[in-house]
Tab-separated table of C-alpha atoms and ligand atoms in Angstrom:
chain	number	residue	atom	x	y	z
A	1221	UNK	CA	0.000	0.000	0.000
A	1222	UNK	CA	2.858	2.291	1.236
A	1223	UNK	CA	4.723	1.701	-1.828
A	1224	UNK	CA	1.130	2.078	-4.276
A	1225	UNK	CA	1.140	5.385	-2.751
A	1226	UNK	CA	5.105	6.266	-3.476
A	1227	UNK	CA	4.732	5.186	-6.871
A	1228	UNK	CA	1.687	7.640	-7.001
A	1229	UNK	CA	3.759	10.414	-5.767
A	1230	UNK	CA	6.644	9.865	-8.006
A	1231	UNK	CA	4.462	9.421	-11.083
A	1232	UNK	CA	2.686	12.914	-10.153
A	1233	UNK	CA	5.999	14.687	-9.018
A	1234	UNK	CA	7.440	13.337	-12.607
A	1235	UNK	CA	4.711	14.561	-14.530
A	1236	UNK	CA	5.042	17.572	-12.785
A	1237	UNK	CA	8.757	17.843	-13.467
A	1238	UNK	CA	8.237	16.910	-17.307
A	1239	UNK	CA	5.743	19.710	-17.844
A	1240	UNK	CA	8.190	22.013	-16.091
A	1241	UNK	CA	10.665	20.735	-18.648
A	1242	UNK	CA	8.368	21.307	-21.656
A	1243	UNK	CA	7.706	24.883	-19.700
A	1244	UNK	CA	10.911	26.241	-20.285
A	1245	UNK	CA	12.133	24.282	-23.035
A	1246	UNK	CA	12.346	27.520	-25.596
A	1247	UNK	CA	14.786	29.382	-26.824
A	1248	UNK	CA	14.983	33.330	-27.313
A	1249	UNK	CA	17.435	35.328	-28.659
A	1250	UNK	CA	17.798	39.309	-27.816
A	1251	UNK	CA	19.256	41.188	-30.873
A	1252	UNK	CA	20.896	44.068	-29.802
A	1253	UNK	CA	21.534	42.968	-25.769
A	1254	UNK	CA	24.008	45.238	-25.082
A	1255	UNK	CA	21.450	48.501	-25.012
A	1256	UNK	CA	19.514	49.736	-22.513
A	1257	UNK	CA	16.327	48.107	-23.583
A	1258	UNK	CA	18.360	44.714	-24.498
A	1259	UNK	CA	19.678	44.366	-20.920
A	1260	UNK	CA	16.053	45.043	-19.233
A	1261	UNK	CA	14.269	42.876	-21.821
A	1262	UNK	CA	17.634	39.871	-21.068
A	1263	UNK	CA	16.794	40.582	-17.393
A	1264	UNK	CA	13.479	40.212	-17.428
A	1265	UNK	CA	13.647	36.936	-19.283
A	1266	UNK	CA	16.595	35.877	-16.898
A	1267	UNK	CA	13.862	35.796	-14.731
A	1268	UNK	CA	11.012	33.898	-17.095
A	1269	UNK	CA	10.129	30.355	-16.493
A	1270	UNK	CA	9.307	29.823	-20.119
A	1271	UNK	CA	13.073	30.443	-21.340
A	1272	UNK	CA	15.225	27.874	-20.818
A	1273	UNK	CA	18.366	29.066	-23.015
A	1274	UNK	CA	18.802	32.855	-23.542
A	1275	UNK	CA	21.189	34.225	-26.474
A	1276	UNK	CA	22.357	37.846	-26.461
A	1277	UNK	CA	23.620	39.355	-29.556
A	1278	UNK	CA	25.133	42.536	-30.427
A	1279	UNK	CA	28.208	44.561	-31.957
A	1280	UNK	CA	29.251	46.185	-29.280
A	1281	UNK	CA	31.099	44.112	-27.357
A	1282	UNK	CA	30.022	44.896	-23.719
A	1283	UNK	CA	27.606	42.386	-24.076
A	1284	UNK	CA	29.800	39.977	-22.783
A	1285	UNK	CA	29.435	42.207	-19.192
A	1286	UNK	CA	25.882	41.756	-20.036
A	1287	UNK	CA	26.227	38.158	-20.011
A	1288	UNK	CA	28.361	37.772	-16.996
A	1289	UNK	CA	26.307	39.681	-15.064
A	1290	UNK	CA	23.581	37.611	-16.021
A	1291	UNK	CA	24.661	34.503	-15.098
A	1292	UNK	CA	25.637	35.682	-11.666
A	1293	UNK	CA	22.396	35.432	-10.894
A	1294	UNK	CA	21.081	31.660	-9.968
A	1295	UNK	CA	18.518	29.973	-11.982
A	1296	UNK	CA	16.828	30.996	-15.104
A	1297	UNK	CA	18.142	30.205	-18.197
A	1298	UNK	CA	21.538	29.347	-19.330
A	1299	UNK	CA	22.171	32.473	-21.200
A	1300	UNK	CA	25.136	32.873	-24.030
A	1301	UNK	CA	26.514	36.044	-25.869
A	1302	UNK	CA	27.341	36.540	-29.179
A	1303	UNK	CA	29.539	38.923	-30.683
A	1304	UNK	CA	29.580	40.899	-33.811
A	1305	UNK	CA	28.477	39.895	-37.495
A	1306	UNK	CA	30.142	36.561	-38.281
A	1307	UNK	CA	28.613	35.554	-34.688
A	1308	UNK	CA	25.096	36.331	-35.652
A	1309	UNK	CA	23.482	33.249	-36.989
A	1310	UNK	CA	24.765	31.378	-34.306
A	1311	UNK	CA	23.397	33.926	-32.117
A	1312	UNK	CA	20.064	32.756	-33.700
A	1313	UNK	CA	20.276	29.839	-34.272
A	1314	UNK	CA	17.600	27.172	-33.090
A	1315	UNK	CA	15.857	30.017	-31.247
A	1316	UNK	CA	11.837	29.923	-31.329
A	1317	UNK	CA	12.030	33.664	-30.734
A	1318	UNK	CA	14.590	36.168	-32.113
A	1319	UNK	CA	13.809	39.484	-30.778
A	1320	UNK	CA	15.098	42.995	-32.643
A	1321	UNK	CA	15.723	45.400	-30.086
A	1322	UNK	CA	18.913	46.765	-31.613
A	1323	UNK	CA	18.197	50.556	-32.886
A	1324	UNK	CA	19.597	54.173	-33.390
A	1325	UNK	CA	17.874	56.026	-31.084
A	1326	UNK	CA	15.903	59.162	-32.450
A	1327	UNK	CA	17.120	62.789	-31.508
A	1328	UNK	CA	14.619	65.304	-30.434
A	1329	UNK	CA	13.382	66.767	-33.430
A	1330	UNK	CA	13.634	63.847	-35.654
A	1331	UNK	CA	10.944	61.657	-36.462
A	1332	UNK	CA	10.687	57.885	-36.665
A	1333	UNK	CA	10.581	57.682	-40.135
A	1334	UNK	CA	13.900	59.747	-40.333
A	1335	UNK	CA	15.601	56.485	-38.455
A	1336	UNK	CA	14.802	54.674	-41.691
A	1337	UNK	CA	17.860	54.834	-42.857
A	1338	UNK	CA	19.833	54.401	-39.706
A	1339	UNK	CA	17.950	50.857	-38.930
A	1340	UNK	CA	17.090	49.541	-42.091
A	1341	UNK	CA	20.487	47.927	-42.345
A	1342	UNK	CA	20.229	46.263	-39.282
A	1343	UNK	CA	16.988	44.520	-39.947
A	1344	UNK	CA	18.546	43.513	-43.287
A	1345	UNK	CA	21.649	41.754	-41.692
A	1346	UNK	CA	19.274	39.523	-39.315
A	1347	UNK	CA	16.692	38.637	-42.039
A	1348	UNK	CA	19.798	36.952	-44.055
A	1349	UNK	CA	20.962	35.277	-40.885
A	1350	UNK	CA	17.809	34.023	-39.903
A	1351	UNK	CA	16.998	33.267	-43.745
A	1352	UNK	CA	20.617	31.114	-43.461
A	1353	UNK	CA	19.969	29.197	-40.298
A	1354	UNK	CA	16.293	29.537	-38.547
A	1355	UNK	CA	13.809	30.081	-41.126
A	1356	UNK	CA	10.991	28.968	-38.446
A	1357	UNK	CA	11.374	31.175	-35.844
A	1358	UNK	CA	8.805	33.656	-34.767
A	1359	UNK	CA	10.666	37.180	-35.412
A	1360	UNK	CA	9.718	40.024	-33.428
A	1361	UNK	CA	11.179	43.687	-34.109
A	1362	UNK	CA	10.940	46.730	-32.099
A	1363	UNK	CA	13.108	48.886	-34.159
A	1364	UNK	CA	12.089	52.722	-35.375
A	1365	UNK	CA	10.418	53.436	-38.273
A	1366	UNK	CA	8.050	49.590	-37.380
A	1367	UNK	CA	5.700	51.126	-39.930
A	1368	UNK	CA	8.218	50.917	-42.697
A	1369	UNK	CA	10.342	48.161	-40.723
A	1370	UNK	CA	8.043	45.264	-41.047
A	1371	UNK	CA	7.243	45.679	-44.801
A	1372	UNK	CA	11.007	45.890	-45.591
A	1373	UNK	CA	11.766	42.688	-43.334
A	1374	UNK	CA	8.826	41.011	-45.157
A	1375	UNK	CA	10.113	41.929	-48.295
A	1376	UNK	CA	13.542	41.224	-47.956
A	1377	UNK	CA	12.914	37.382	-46.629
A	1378	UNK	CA	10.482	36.789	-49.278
A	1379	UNK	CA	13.570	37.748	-51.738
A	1380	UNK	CA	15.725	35.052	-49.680
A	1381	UNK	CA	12.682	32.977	-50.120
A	1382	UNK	CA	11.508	32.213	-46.845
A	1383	UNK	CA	8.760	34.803	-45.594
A	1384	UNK	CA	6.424	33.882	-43.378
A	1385	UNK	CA	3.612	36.395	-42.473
A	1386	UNK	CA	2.576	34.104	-39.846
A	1387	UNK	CA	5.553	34.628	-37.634
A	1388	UNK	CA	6.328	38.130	-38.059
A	1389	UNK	CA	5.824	40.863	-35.677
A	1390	UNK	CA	6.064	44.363	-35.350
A	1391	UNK	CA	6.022	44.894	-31.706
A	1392	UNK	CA	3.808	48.298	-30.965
A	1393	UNK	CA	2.733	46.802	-27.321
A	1394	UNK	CA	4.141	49.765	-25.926
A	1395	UNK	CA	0.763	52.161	-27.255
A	1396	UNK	CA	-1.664	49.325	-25.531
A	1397	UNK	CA	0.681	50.045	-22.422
A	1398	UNK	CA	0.417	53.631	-22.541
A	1399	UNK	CA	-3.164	53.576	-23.086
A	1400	UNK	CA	-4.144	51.905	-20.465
A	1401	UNK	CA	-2.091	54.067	-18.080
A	1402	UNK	CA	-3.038	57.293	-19.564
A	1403	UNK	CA	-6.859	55.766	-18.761
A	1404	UNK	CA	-6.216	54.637	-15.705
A	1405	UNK	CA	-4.744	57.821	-14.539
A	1406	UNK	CA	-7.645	59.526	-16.122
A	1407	UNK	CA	-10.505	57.757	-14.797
A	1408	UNK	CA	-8.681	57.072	-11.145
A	1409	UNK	CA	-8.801	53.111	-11.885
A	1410	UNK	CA	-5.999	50.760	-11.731
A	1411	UNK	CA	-4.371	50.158	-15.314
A	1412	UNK	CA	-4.232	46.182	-14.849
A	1413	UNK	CA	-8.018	45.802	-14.718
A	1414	UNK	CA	-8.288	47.222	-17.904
A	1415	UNK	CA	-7.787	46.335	-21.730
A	1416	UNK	CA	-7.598	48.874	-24.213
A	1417	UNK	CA	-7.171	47.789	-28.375
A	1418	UNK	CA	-4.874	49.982	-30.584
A	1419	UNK	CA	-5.216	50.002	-34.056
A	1420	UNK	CA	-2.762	51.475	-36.976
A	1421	UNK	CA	0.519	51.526	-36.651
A	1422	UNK	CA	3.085	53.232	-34.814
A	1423	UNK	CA	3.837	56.541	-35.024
A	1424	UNK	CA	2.007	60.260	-34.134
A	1425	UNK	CA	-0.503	60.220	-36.855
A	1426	UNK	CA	-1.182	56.052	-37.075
A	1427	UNK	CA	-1.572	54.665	-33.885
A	1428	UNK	CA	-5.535	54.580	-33.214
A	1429	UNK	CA	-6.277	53.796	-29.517
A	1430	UNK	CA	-9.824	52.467	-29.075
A	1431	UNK	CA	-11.060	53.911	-26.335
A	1432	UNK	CA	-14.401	53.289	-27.340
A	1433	UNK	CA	-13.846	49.479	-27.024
A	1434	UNK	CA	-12.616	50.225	-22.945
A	1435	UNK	CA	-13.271	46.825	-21.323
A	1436	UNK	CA	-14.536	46.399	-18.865
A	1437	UNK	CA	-17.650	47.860	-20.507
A	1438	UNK	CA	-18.533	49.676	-17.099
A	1439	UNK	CA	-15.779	52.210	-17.690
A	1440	UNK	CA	-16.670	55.011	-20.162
A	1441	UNK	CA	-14.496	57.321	-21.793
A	1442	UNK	CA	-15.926	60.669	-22.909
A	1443	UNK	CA	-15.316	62.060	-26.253
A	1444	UNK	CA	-13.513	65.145	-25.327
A	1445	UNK	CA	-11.260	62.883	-23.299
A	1446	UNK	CA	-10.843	60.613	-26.070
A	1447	UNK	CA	-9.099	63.261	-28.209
A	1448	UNK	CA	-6.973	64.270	-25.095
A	1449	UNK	CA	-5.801	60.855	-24.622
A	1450	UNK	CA	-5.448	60.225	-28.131
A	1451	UNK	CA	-3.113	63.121	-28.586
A	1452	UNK	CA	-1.051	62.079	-24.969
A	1453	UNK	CA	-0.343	58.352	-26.370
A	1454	UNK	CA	0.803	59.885	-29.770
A	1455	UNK	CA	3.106	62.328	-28.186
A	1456	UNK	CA	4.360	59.820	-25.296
A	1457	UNK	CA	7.619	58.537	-26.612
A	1458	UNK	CA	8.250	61.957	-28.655
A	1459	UNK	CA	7.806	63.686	-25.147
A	1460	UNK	CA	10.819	61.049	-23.325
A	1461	UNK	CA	12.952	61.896	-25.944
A	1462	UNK	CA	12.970	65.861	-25.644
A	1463	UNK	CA	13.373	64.973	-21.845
A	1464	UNK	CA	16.313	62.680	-22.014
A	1465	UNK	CA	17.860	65.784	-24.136
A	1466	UNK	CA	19.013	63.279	-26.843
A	1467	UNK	CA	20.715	61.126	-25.203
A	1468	UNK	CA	18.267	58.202	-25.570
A	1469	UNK	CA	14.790	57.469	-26.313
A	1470	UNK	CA	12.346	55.687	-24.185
A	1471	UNK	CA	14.026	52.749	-22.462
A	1472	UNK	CA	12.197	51.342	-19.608
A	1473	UNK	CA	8.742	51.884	-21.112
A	1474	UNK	CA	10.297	50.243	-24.218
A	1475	UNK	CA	11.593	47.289	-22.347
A	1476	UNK	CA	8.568	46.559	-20.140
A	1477	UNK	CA	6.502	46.607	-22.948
A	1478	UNK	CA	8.778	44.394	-25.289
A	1479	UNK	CA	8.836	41.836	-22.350
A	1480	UNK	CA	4.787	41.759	-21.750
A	1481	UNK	CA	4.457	40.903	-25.397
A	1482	UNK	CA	7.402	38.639	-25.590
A	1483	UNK	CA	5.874	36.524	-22.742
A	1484	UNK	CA	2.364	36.352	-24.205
A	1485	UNK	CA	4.093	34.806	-27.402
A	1486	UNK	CA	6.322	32.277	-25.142
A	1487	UNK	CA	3.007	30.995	-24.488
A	1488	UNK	CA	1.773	31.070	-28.184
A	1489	UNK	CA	4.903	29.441	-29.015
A	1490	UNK	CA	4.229	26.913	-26.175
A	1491	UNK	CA	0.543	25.889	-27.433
A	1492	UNK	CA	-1.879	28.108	-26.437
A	1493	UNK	CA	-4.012	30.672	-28.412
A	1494	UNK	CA	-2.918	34.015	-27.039
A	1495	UNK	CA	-4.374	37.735	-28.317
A	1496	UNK	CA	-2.076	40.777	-28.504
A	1497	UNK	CA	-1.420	43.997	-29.886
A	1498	UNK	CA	0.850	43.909	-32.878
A	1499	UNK	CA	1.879	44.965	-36.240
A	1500	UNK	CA	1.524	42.298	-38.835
A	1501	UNK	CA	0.770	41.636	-42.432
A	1502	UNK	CA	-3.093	42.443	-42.403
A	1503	UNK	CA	-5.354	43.508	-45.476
A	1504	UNK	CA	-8.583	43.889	-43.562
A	1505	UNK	CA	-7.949	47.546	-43.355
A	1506	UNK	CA	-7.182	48.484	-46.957
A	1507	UNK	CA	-3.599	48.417	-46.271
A	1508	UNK	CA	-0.923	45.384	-45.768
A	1509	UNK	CA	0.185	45.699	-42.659
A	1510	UNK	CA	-1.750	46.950	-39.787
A	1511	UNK	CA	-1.390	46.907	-36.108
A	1512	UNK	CA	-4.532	45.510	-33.760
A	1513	UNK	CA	-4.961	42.972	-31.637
A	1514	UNK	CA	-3.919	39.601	-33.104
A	1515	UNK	CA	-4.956	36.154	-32.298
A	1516	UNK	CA	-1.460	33.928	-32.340
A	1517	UNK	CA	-0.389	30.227	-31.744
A	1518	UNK	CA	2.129	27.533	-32.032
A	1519	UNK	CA	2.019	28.142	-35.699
A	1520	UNK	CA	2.336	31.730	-35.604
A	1521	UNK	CA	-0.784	34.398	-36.700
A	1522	UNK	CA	-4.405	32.857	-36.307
A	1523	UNK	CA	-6.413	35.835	-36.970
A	1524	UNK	CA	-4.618	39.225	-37.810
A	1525	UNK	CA	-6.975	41.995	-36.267
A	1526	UNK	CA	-10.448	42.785	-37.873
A	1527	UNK	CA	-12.809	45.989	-37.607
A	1528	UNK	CA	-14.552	47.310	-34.464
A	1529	UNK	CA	-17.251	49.371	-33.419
A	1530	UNK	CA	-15.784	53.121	-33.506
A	1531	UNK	CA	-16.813	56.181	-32.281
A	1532	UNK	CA	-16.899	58.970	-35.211
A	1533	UNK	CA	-13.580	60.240	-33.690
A	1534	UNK	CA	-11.676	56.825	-34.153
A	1535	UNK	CA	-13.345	56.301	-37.473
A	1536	UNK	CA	-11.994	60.016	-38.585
A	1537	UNK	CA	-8.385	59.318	-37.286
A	1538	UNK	CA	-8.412	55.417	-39.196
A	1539	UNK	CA	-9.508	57.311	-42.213
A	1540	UNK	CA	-6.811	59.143	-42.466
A	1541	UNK	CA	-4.520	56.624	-41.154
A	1542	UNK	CA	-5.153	54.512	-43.987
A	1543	UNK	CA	-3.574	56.716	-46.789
A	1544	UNK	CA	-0.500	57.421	-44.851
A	1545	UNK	CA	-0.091	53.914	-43.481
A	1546	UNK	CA	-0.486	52.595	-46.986
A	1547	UNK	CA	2.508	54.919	-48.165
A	1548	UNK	CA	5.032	53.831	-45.595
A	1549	UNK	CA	4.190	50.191	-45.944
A	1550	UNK	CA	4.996	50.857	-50.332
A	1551	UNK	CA	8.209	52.992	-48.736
A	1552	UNK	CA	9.443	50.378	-46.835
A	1553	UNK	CA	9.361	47.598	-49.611
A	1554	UNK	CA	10.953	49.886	-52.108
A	1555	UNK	CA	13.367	50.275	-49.757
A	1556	UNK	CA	14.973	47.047	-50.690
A	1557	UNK	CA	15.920	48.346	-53.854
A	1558	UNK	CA	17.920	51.091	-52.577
A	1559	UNK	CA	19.604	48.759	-50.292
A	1560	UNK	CA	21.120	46.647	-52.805
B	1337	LIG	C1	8.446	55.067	-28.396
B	1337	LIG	O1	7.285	55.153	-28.791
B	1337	LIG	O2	8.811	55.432	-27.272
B	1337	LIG	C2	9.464	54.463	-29.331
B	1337	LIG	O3	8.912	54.332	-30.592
B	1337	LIG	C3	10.755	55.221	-29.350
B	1337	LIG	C4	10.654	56.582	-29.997
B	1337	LIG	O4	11.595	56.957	-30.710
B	1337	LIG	O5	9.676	57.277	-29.758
């Protein structure tokens, strides 16, 4: 009987221990590791229970500190740097999830679509690596202009032959993040009871919160507001980087935004249906890429976002969204042409 009951045990503790394993069997790679948002997004998946190998690549070659300091730190995942270009498809290799955080920084003054140029050549670099050694990974980038960004990724791995819609992602969780604080703050409520969709794309005259759609539904935000809010998410990062004089733009907003939507994915990636805000390859809005909320899973994209009930306000702002949205995704592929 004793031993019945042992066995039992050990069969549940097992279990237990093999869907711990399967848990934390993925890997990610941070791209770019060595800047400020790198090291808080590496930190905050040091400390994820879904990563069980970490990979941190970048130029610069401080991110070998990065990765010491890291694995000071007990348990988490095993976590490896990589150094400069002819490390960079090792860097990604095998990962489920190769995150872009690497990025010039905007100046006050400039605009994200004057980083264009800056970034583009980055994102070009990793889609040849990842085209060379992990053509199924779910690819994630966070780097200025992400309206332009994502259609010139797209482009350039369906010229190296292996684009996937399905498992590409421009990551504009940060305006779901500011939303929700900006209503929270407004209405005196706390920000994690609340869900907010944002539509568009990302940048001062594209992103489209929804505050309309407010869930819960007992919350209500007037239309004057609206417009106030509207134009405070808009302005957000422009407004940290006239603060931080130049020197940087916004970091820890950045990072704790990258992270939320990098976890939801780990658990995409790890079987279940997850929904969240992202810009993908989406013609539902009259242009091919949009940003929305996005139903994802093991596979990559489910359901890229469809239409909601607006107020006249948010139906006036995706109207003229759409033309302007529609250019920079056609700016972005041609882009590719002057790249070569
Ligand atoms: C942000 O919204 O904070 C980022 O896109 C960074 C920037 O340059 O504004």
């Amino acid at each position: 009987m004793t031993q019945k009951i042992f066995c039992c045990l050990f069969a549940t503790q097992l279990k237990k221990n093999t869907l711990i394993l399967q848990k934390r069997n993925v890997q990610v790679s941070v791209i770019g590791g060595a800047s400020d948002i790198g090291s808080y997004v590496s930190l905050f998946l040091k400390r994820n229970s879904k990563v069980s190998k970490l990979h941190l690549y970048d130029d610069d070659d401080r991110i070998k500190g990065t990765e010491l300091e890291l694995s000071n730190l007990p348990g988490g995942p095993s976590v490896s740097a990589f150094i400069g270009d002819t490390n960079l498809e090792q860097a990604i290799h095998s990962s489920n999830l190769v995150v872009m955080v690497s990025r010039m920084p905007r100046k006050p003054g400039n605009t994200r679509e004057q980083m264009l140029g800056a970034n583009a050549p980055l994102i070009q670099r990793l889609c040849k690596a990842i085209a060379a050694q992990n053509q199924e990974a779910f690819v994630a980038i966070s780097t200025n202009p992400i309206n332009y960004l994502i259609p010139f990724a797209s482009t350039v791995m369906y010229k190296y032959g292996c684009y996937n819609p399905s498992k590409m992602f421009g990551i504009t969780h940060i305006d779901t993040s500011r939303s929700r604080s900006f209503v929270a703050k407004a209405l005196k409520i706390n920000a994690q009871e609340i869900q907010v969709p944002v539509i568009g794309g990302h940048s001062d005259k594209t992103i489209i919160p929804l505050f309309s759609n407010l869930t819960p539904r007992n919350y209500r935000i007037e239309p004057c507001q609206a417009d106030m809010l509207t134009r405070l998410v808009r302005k957000a990062g422009t407004e940290v980087v006239m603060h931080k004089h130049g020197a940087e733009s916004s970091t820890l907003a950045m990072a704790w935004s990258i992270n939320e939507f990098v976890d939801i994915i780990l658990d995409a990636i790890l079987g279940y249906r997850v929904v969240v805000n992202c810009y993908t390859a989406n013609s539902n809005f009259g242009t091919k890429f949009f940003a929305g909320p996005t139903s994802v899973g093991p596979h990559g994209i489910i359901q890229a976002c469809c239409h909601f009930p607006m107020s006249e306000f948010e139906s006036y702002l995706l109207n003229r969204c759409i033309p302007i949205l529609s250019r920079e995704v056609l700016e972005g592929e041609k882009y590719v042409e002057f790249m070569e």
